[in-house]
Coordinates of C-alpha atoms (C1' of nucleotides) in Angstrom, one line a residue:
Chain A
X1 CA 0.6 49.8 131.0
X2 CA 0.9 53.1 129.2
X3 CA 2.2 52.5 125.6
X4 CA 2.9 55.9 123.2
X5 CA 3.9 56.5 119.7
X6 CA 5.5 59.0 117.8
X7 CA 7.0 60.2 114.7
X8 CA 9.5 62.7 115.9
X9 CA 11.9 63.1 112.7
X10 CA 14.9 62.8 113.9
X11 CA 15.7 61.2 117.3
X12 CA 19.0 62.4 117.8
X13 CA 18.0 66.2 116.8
X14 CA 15.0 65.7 118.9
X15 CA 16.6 64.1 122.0
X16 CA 15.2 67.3 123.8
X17 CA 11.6 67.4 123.5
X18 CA 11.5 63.6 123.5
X19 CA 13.4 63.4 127.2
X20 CA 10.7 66.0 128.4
X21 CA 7.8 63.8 126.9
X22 CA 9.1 60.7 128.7
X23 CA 9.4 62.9 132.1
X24 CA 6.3 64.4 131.6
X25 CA 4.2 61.2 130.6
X26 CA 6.2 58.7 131.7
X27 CA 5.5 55.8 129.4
X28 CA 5.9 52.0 130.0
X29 CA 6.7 51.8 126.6
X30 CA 7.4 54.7 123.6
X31 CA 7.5 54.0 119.9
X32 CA 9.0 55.8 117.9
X33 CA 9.1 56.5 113.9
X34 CA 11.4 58.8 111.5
X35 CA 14.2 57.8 114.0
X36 CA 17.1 58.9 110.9
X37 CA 20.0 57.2 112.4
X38 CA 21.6 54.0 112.0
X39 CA 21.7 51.4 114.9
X40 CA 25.5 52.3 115.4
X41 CA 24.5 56.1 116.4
X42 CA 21.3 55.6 118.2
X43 CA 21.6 57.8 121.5
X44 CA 21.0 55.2 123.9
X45 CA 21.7 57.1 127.0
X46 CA 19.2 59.4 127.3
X47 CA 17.0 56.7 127.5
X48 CA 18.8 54.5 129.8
X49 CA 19.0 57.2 132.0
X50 CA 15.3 57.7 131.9
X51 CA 14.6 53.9 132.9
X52 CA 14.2 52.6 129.6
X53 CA 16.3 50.2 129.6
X54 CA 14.8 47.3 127.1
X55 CA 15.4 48.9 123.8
X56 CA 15.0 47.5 119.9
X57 CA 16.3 49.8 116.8
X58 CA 15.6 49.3 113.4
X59 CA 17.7 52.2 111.8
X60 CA 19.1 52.9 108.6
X61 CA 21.2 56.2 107.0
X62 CA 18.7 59.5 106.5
X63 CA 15.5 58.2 106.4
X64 CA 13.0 56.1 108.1
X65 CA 13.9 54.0 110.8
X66 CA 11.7 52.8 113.8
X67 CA 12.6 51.5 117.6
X68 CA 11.1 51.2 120.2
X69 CA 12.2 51.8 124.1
X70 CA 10.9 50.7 127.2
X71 CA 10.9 50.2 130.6
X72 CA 9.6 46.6 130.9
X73 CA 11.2 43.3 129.5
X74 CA 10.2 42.8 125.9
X75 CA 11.5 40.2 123.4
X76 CA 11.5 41.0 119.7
X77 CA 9.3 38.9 117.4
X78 CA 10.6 40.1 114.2
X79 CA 11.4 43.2 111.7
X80 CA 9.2 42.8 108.3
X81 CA 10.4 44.3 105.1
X82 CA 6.8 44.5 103.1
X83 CA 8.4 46.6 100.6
X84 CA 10.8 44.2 100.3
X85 CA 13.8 47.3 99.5
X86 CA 15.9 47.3 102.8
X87 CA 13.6 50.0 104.4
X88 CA 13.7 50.3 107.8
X89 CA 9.9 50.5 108.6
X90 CA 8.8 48.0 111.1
X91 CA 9.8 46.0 114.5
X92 CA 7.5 43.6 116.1
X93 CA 8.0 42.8 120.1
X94 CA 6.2 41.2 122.2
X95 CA 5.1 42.6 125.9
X96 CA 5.3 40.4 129.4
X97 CA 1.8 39.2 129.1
X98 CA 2.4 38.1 125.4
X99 CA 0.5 40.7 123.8
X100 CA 2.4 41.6 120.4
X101 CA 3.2 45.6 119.8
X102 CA 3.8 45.9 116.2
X103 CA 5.0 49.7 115.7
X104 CA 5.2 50.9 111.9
X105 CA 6.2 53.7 109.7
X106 CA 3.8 53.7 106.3
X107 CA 5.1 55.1 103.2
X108 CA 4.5 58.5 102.7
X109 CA 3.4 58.0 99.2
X110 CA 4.9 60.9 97.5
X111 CA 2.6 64.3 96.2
X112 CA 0.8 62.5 93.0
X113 CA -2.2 60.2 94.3
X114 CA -1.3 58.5 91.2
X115 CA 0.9 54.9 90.8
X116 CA 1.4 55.6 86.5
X117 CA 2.8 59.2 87.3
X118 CA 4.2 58.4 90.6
X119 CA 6.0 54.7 91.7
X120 CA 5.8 55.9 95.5
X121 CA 2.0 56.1 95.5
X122 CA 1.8 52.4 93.9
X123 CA 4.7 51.4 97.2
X124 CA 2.5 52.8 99.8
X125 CA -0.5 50.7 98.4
X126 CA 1.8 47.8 97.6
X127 CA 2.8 48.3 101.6
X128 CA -0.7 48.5 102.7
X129 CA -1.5 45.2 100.6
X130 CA 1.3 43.2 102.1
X131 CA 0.5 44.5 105.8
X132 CA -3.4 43.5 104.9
X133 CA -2.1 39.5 104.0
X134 CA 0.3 39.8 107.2
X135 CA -2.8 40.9 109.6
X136 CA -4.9 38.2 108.0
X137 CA -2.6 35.9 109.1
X138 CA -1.8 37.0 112.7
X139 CA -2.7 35.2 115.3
X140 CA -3.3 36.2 119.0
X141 CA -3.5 39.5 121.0
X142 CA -1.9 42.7 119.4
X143 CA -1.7 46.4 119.3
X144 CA -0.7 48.0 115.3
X145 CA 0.5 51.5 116.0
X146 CA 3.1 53.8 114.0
X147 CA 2.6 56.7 111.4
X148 CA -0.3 55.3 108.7
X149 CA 0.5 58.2 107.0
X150 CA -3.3 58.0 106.2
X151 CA -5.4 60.4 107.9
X152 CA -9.4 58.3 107.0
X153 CA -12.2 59.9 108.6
X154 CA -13.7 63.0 107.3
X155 CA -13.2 64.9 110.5
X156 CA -9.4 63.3 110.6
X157 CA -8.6 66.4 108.6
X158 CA -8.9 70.5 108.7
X159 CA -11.0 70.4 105.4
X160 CA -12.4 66.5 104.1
X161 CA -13.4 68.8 100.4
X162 CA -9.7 70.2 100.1
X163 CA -7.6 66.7 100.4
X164 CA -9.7 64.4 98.8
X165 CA -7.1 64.4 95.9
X166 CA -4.1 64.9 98.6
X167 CA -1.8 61.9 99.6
X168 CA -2.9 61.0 102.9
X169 CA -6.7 61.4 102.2
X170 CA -7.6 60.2 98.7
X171 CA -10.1 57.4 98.9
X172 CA -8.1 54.4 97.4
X173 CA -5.5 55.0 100.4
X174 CA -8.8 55.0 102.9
X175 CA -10.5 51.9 101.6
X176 CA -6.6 50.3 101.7
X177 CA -6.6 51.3 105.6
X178 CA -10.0 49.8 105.7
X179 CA -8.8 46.7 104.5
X180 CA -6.1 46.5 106.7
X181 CA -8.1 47.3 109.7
X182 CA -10.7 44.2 108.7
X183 CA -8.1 42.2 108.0
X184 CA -7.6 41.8 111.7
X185 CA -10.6 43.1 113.3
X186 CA -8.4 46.1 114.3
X187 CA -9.9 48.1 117.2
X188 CA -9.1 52.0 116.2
X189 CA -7.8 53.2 119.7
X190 CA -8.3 56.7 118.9
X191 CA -11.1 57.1 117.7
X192 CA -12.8 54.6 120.5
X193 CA -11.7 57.3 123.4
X194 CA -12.2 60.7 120.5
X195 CA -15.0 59.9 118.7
X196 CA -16.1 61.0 115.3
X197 CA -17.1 63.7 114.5
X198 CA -15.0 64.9 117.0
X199 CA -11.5 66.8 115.8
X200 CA -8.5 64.9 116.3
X201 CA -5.2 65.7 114.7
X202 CA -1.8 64.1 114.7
X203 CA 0.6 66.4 112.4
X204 CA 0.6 69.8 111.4
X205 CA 2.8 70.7 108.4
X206 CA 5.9 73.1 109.2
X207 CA 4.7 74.9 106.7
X208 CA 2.1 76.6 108.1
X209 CA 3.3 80.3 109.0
X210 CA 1.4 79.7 112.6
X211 CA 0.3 75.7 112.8
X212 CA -2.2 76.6 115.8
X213 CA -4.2 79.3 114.5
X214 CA -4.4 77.7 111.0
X215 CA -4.9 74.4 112.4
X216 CA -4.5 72.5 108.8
X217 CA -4.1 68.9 110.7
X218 CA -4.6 65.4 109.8
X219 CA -4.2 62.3 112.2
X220 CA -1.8 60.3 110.5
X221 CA -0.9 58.6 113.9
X222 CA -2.6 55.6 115.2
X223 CA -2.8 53.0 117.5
X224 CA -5.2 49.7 116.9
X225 CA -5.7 46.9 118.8
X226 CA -7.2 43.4 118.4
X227 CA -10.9 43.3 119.9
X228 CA -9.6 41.2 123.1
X229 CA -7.2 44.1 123.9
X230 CA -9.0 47.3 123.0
X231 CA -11.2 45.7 125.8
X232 CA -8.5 46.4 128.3
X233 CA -7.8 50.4 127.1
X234 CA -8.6 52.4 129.4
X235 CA -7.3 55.7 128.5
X236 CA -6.0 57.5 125.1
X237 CA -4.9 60.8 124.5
X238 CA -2.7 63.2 121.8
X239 CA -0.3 65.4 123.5
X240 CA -1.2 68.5 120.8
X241 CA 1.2 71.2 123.2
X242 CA 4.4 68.9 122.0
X243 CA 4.1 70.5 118.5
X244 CA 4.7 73.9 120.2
X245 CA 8.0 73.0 122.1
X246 CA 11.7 74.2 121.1
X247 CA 12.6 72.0 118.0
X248 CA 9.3 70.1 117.8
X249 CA 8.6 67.3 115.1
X250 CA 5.9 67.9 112.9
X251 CA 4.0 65.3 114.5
X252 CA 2.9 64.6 118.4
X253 CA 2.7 61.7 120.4
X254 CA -0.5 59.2 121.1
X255 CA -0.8 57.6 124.2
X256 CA -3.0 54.9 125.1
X257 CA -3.5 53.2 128.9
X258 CA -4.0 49.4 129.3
X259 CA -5.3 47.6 132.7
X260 CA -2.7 45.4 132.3
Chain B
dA1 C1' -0.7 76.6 99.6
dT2 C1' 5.3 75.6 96.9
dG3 C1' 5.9 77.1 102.2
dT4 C1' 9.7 74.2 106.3
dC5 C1' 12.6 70.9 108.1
dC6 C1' 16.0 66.9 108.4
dG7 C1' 20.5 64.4 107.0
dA8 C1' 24.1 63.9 103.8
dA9 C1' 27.5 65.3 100.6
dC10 C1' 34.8 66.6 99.5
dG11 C1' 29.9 71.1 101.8
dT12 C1' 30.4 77.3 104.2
dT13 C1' 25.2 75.4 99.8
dT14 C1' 22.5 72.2 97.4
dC15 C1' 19.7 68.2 97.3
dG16 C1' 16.1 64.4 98.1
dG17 C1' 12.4 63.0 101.0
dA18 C1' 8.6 64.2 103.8

DNA sequence: ATGTCCGAACGTTTCGGA
């Protein structure tokens, strides 16, 4: 079972690159954040077309919105509203053998690391709190993967020095993530398979005049799993050449392999 | 390091969000 993730901002913009990923990598199963369409508008036939014919949307007008397609039979568990505001920022499924996929897209947080000058900063910790109480309480085999939007290793960023006071990397969000990776005994995929101190980025800003000679990343992309299935990964990788196709997101996918 | 990209709006350009 090969399972991916991606925030590819914009699905029906990015219908392109994300066909060539799914015939490239072939998937079992590809989760998908930033989707910007609501359910109504979701292009369904490029996946269809592509096998995946099992597919759960949780869209809403301009922003946000996850879903998740696939080739084998799932059955939805639920979509959770931590924020409580109508976002469209989670769906919960769960696979054949019963094992949960939960895929998530974290609040970006705004610029100011600060929730007095800036309400979005105090809703992505608000987030992370209510996720932390959810994962307390879940119960059974699971894999937790989206964009965190929280890139919390040292060597999960081009330069640890110059974003300690950047949204993404500031040490209140990282002990949050910590607390919501504890809070379930959350195996961190990626970094089992890339290990610190090793270099392993997820986005690259537009920004950047030339993204692959400044190489100014952060892994904000992750995939978890509870101890029981990170026993079964076998494989994980980051598809880094996707951020250099025609129209590319600012992110790439994750993909990890399970032996089952 | 204030740069780029998306979707929406009575729009042929500007704006919020990321």
């Amino acid at each position: 079972m090969k399972i991916a993730s991606w925030n590819i901002n914009s699905v029906r913009f990015r219908i392109g690159i994300v066909e060539q990923f799914l015939r490239e990598q072939a998937p079992d199963i590809l989760c998908l954040q930033e989707t910007k369409v609501i359910d109504p508008d979701f292009p369904h036939a490029p996946f269809e077309a592509l096998g995946y014919r099992h597919n759960f949307i949780n869209g809403q007008r301009m922003h946000h919105g996850v879903a998740i397609l696939s080739k084998v039979p799932l059955v939805e568990d639920d979509r959770l509203d931590w924020q409580a505001n109508g976002e469209a920022r989670h769906l919960g499924v769960r696979l054949p053998n019963g094992v949960r996929l939960e895929n998530v897209y974290v609040p970006a947080g705004g610029d100011i690391p600060d929730r007095e000058l800036n309400p979005k900063f105090g809703q992505k910790l608000d987030f992370i709190e209510r996720m932390t109480r959810w994962s307390e309480s879940l119960r059974g085999p699971a894999i937790l993967t989206g964009d965190f939007n929280i890139a919390p290793l040292e060597c999960d960023v081009w330069n640890h020095k110059a974003l300690l006071d950047v949204v993404s990397h500031t040490p209140v969000e990282v002990a949050a993530l910590g607390g919501l990776q504890a809070a379930h005994g959350w195996v961190d995929l990626g970094r089992s398979f890339i290990a610190a101190p090793e270099r392993y980025y997820t986005w690259w800003s537009y920004r950047a005049k030339d993204w692959e000679a400044s190489d100014r990343g952060r892994r904000l992309d992750h995939m978890w799993a509870s101890p029981e299935v990170a026993r079964a990964a076998t494989a994980h990788r980051v598809h880094e050449p996707c951020r250099s196709w025609i129209k590319p997101s600012d992110h790439v996918p994750i993909v990890t392999e399970f032996d089952f």
